[in-house]
Short mmCIF file of C-alpha atoms and ligand atoms in Angstrom, two decimals:
data_model
loop_
_atom_site.label_atom_id
_atom_site.label_comp_id
_atom_site.label_asym_id
_atom_site.label_seq_id
_atom_site.Cartn_x
_atom_site.Cartn_y
_atom_site.Cartn_z
CA MET A 202 131.94 140.25 119.87
CA LYS A 203 129.53 141.72 122.36
CA GLY A 204 130.49 139.79 125.51
CA CYS A 205 133.48 140.17 127.78
CA PHE A 206 136.06 137.37 127.92
CA ILE A 207 137.92 137.07 131.24
CA THR A 208 140.47 134.41 132.16
CA PHE A 209 141.78 133.29 135.56
CA GLU A 210 145.43 132.31 135.85
CA GLY A 211 147.92 131.26 138.48
CA PRO A 212 149.74 128.31 140.01
CA GLU A 213 148.22 125.10 141.35
CA GLY A 214 146.33 125.53 144.61
CA ALA A 215 145.81 129.30 144.27
CA GLY A 216 142.01 129.00 144.56
CA LYS A 217 141.13 130.03 140.98
CA THR A 218 138.44 127.42 140.50
CA THR A 219 136.61 128.10 143.78
CA VAL A 220 136.81 131.89 143.47
CA LEU A 221 135.70 131.72 139.82
CA LYS A 222 132.48 129.94 140.86
CA LEU A 223 131.81 132.34 143.75
CA ALA A 224 132.46 135.40 141.58
CA ALA A 225 130.24 134.04 138.79
CA SER A 226 127.29 133.64 141.21
CA ARG A 227 127.82 137.22 142.37
CA LEU A 228 127.65 138.45 138.77
CA GLU A 229 124.54 136.35 138.09
CA GLU A 230 122.84 137.84 141.19
CA MET A 231 123.48 141.27 139.66
CA GLY A 232 121.77 140.16 136.45
CA ILE A 233 124.97 139.75 134.41
CA GLU A 234 124.67 136.64 132.24
CA THR A 235 127.78 134.61 132.89
CA LEU A 236 129.23 131.42 131.46
CA THR A 237 131.90 129.59 133.45
CA THR A 238 134.24 127.12 131.81
CA ARG A 239 137.68 125.60 132.18
CA GLU A 240 140.79 124.60 130.29
CA PRO A 241 141.88 122.17 129.17
CA GLY A 242 138.33 120.93 128.64
CA GLY A 243 134.93 122.54 128.85
CA ILE A 244 133.43 120.52 125.95
CA LYS A 245 133.49 116.86 124.84
CA ILE A 246 136.40 116.97 122.36
CA ALA A 247 138.56 119.13 124.63
CA GLU A 248 137.80 116.93 127.68
CA GLN A 249 139.00 113.93 125.61
CA ILE A 250 142.22 115.78 124.78
CA ARG A 251 142.53 116.74 128.47
CA SER A 252 142.45 113.11 129.53
CA VAL A 253 145.35 112.33 127.16
CA ILE A 254 147.42 115.29 128.38
CA LEU A 255 146.87 114.78 132.08
CA ASN A 256 146.96 110.95 132.11
CA LYS A 257 149.55 109.98 134.71
CA GLU A 258 150.71 107.06 132.51
CA ASN A 259 151.72 109.31 129.59
CA THR A 260 155.12 110.07 131.08
CA GLU A 261 156.88 109.87 127.67
CA MET A 262 154.96 112.87 126.26
CA ASP A 263 157.23 115.26 124.38
CA PRO A 264 156.89 118.95 125.42
CA ARG A 265 155.95 119.95 121.85
CA THR A 266 153.18 117.34 121.77
CA GLU A 267 151.97 118.66 125.13
CA ALA A 268 151.92 122.26 123.86
CA LEU A 269 150.11 121.29 120.65
CA LEU A 270 147.49 119.27 122.53
CA TYR A 271 146.74 122.20 124.87
CA ALA A 272 146.48 124.49 121.84
CA ALA A 273 144.21 122.03 120.00
CA ALA A 274 141.91 121.71 123.02
CA ARG A 275 141.89 125.50 123.30
CA GLY A 276 141.01 126.02 119.63
CA GLN A 277 138.03 123.65 119.81
CA HIS A 278 136.82 125.13 123.11
CA MET A 279 136.92 128.65 121.65
CA ALA A 280 135.13 127.71 118.43
CA GLU A 281 132.45 125.56 120.05
CA LYS A 282 131.76 127.29 123.35
CA VAL A 283 133.49 130.60 124.12
CA ILE A 284 133.03 132.54 120.85
CA PRO A 285 129.31 131.63 120.49
CA ALA A 286 128.68 132.77 124.11
CA LEU A 287 130.56 136.05 123.53
CA ASN A 288 128.54 136.60 120.36
CA GLU A 289 125.37 136.25 122.45
CA GLY A 290 126.69 139.00 124.70
CA ARG A 291 127.47 136.79 127.69
CA THR A 292 130.39 137.32 130.05
CA VAL A 293 132.72 134.31 129.91
CA LEU A 294 134.91 133.41 132.92
CA CYS A 295 137.48 130.79 131.96
CA ASP A 296 139.66 128.84 134.40
CA ARG A 297 143.12 129.00 132.69
CA PHE A 298 143.82 130.02 129.09
CA ILE A 299 146.73 130.99 126.86
CA ASP A 300 148.92 132.38 129.70
CA SER A 301 149.03 128.87 131.25
CA SER A 302 150.57 127.58 128.02
CA LEU A 303 153.05 130.47 127.95
CA ALA A 304 154.13 129.87 131.58
CA TYR A 305 154.02 126.03 131.67
CA GLN A 306 155.01 125.02 128.12
CA GLY A 307 156.73 128.21 126.96
CA HIS A 308 158.85 128.87 130.03
CA ALA A 309 158.81 125.85 132.39
CA ARG A 310 159.13 123.25 129.61
CA GLY A 311 161.61 125.52 127.81
CA LEU A 312 159.84 125.76 124.44
CA GLY A 313 159.99 129.56 124.41
CA ILE A 314 157.16 132.00 125.09
CA ASP A 315 157.11 133.34 121.52
CA GLU A 316 156.96 129.88 119.94
CA VAL A 317 154.07 128.84 122.15
CA LEU A 318 152.28 132.16 121.61
CA GLY A 319 152.54 131.52 117.85
CA ILE A 320 150.83 128.12 117.86
CA ASN A 321 148.14 129.46 120.18
CA MET A 322 147.41 132.45 117.96
CA PHE A 323 146.82 129.98 115.14
CA ALA A 324 144.62 127.79 117.37
CA THR A 325 142.39 130.59 118.63
CA SER A 326 142.29 132.71 115.44
CA HIS A 327 144.02 135.45 117.47
CA VAL A 328 141.26 135.93 120.04
CA MET A 329 142.75 137.15 123.32
CA PRO A 330 140.99 137.76 126.67
CA ASP A 331 139.66 141.25 127.40
CA ALA A 332 141.14 140.87 130.88
CA THR A 333 142.98 138.28 132.96
CA ILE A 334 143.10 137.89 136.73
CA TYR A 335 146.36 136.47 138.03
CA PHE A 336 146.25 134.69 141.39
CA ASP A 337 149.60 135.47 142.95
CA LEU A 338 150.81 132.77 145.33
CA ASP A 339 154.19 131.22 145.98
CA PRO A 340 154.37 127.66 144.61
CA GLU A 341 155.18 126.13 147.98
CA THR A 342 151.98 127.42 149.61
CA GLY A 343 149.96 126.30 146.58
CA LEU A 344 151.37 122.77 146.61
CA GLU A 345 150.82 122.56 150.37
CA ARG A 346 147.17 123.56 149.91
CA ILE A 347 146.53 120.92 147.22
CA SER A 348 148.18 118.19 149.24
CA LYS A 349 145.57 118.86 151.95
CA ASN A 350 142.63 118.80 149.49
CA GLU A 351 141.59 115.17 149.23
CA ASP A 352 138.90 115.82 146.58
CA ARG A 353 141.36 117.10 144.00
CA GLU A 354 142.41 114.73 141.21
CA ILE A 355 146.20 114.34 141.07
CA ASN A 356 147.31 114.80 137.44
CA ARG A 357 150.53 114.38 135.45
CA LEU A 358 151.59 118.00 136.03
CA ASP A 359 150.97 117.79 139.78
CA LEU A 360 153.59 115.03 139.85
CA GLU A 361 156.28 117.42 138.63
CA LYS A 362 158.95 118.41 141.13
CA ARG A 363 159.02 121.65 143.10
CA GLU A 364 161.59 123.15 140.64
CA PHE A 365 159.10 122.81 137.81
CA HIS A 366 156.49 124.80 139.72
CA GLU A 367 159.10 127.45 140.53
CA LYS A 368 159.82 127.75 136.82
CA VAL A 369 156.10 128.10 136.18
CA GLN A 370 156.07 131.05 138.59
CA GLN A 371 159.01 132.69 136.77
CA GLY A 372 157.18 132.07 133.48
CA TYR A 373 154.09 133.84 134.79
CA LYS A 374 156.30 136.77 135.88
CA GLU A 375 157.52 137.18 132.32
CA VAL A 376 153.98 136.92 130.98
CA LEU A 377 152.80 139.57 133.50
CA GLU A 378 155.48 141.98 132.32
CA ARG A 379 154.70 141.39 128.68
CA PHE A 380 150.91 141.74 129.01
CA HIS A 381 150.73 144.16 131.94
CA GLY A 382 147.81 146.08 130.43
CA ARG A 383 145.57 143.02 130.26
CA ILE A 384 146.55 141.18 133.45
CA LYS A 385 145.44 142.31 136.96
CA THR A 386 147.00 140.62 139.99
CA VAL A 387 145.24 139.56 143.19
CA ASP A 388 147.00 138.43 146.36
CA ALA A 389 145.88 134.78 146.58
CA SER A 390 147.43 134.24 150.02
CA LYS A 391 144.44 136.09 151.56
CA SER A 392 141.25 134.32 152.71
CA LEU A 393 138.78 132.99 150.13
CA GLU A 394 136.28 135.73 151.05
CA GLU A 395 138.84 138.50 150.62
CA VAL A 396 140.15 137.15 147.32
CA THR A 397 136.57 136.82 146.03
CA GLU A 398 135.87 140.48 146.98
CA ASP A 399 139.03 141.61 145.17
CA VAL A 400 138.12 139.59 142.08
CA VAL A 401 134.52 140.89 141.97
CA GLU A 402 135.82 144.46 142.27
CA ILE A 403 138.11 143.91 139.26
CA LEU A 404 135.33 142.21 137.26
CA LEU A 405 132.97 145.14 137.83
CA LYS A 406 135.64 147.50 136.52
CA VAL A 407 136.36 145.49 133.39
CA ILE A 408 132.90 144.29 132.32
CA PRO A 409 131.36 147.14 130.34
CA GLY A 410 128.16 148.45 131.90
CA SER A 411 128.35 146.11 134.91
CA LEU A 412 128.43 148.92 137.47
CA ASN A 413 124.85 149.78 136.46
CA HIS A 414 123.88 146.34 137.80
CA SER A 415 125.70 146.53 141.16
P1 TYD B 128 143.76 121.26 136.52
O1 TYD B 128 143.40 120.03 137.30
O2 TYD B 128 142.69 121.96 135.79
O3 TYD B 128 144.64 122.24 137.42
P2 TYD B 128 144.27 123.54 138.21
O4 TYD B 128 143.16 123.16 139.14
O5 TYD B 128 145.55 123.89 138.89
O6 TYD B 128 143.87 124.57 137.17
O7 TYD B 128 144.91 120.79 135.51
C1 TYD B 128 145.38 121.58 134.57
C2 TYD B 128 146.87 121.40 134.51
O8 TYD B 128 147.32 121.70 133.19
C3 TYD B 128 147.61 122.34 135.42
O9 TYD B 128 148.71 121.67 135.99
C4 TYD B 128 148.15 123.42 134.48
C5 TYD B 128 148.31 122.71 133.21
N1 TYD B 128 148.16 123.52 131.98
C6 TYD B 128 149.26 123.72 131.16
O10 TYD B 128 150.37 123.24 131.43
N2 TYD B 128 149.10 124.44 130.00
C7 TYD B 128 147.90 124.97 129.64
O11 TYD B 128 147.77 125.61 128.57
C8 TYD B 128 146.77 124.75 130.51
C9 TYD B 128 145.43 125.30 130.16
C10 TYD B 128 146.96 124.02 131.67
#
């Protein structure tokens, strides 16, 4: 594949979505063709699966069902949107990907990181990101930020207790150790402008040939 596939990861309220959009416009200004997308979702079938997973009324959902639904949404999103864009040589910035499943379902839900990695490898035909940016923020600050953001939809996972989000953070720590070559960390407690600068700097290092554009 000719394009570069970069994913953004981190806890709720870390600013991934906002920074992803700002960083994508910076790349576009430099003439780097960029596609932005999100998980779970990004295309019709995956958005339908997203609404089942995140529906606040689906409180009886079994953790294995949850993990399989995320993987199914991911598989469809890759096949229909991400892989074709990479084949066209575009840079793809994706809000959450496989590491979310490893941290949330693998660790926080207790299914096991290896088990969840296995079903995801099947779902994505083993395509992994070229690089991942991890937004490092303690869960308490993240949850405080989202409680102040009135525009944000509250979903089933937001309703989880503080302990769940602490487990998510531990899960991400394990994932960072395991994939330390692929994952770069930014300090998400800094201002939006500073975090965006840090992210753009990383992107220009990892996207082949991008420094010729800057
Ligand atoms: P979203 O509203 O997109 O959250 P955020 O703005 O924090 O990215 O909701 C996605 C939720 O789904 C979020 O709580 C993280 C969770 N999630 C998983 O548990 N596993 C996954 O594989 C993915 C992609 C997301």
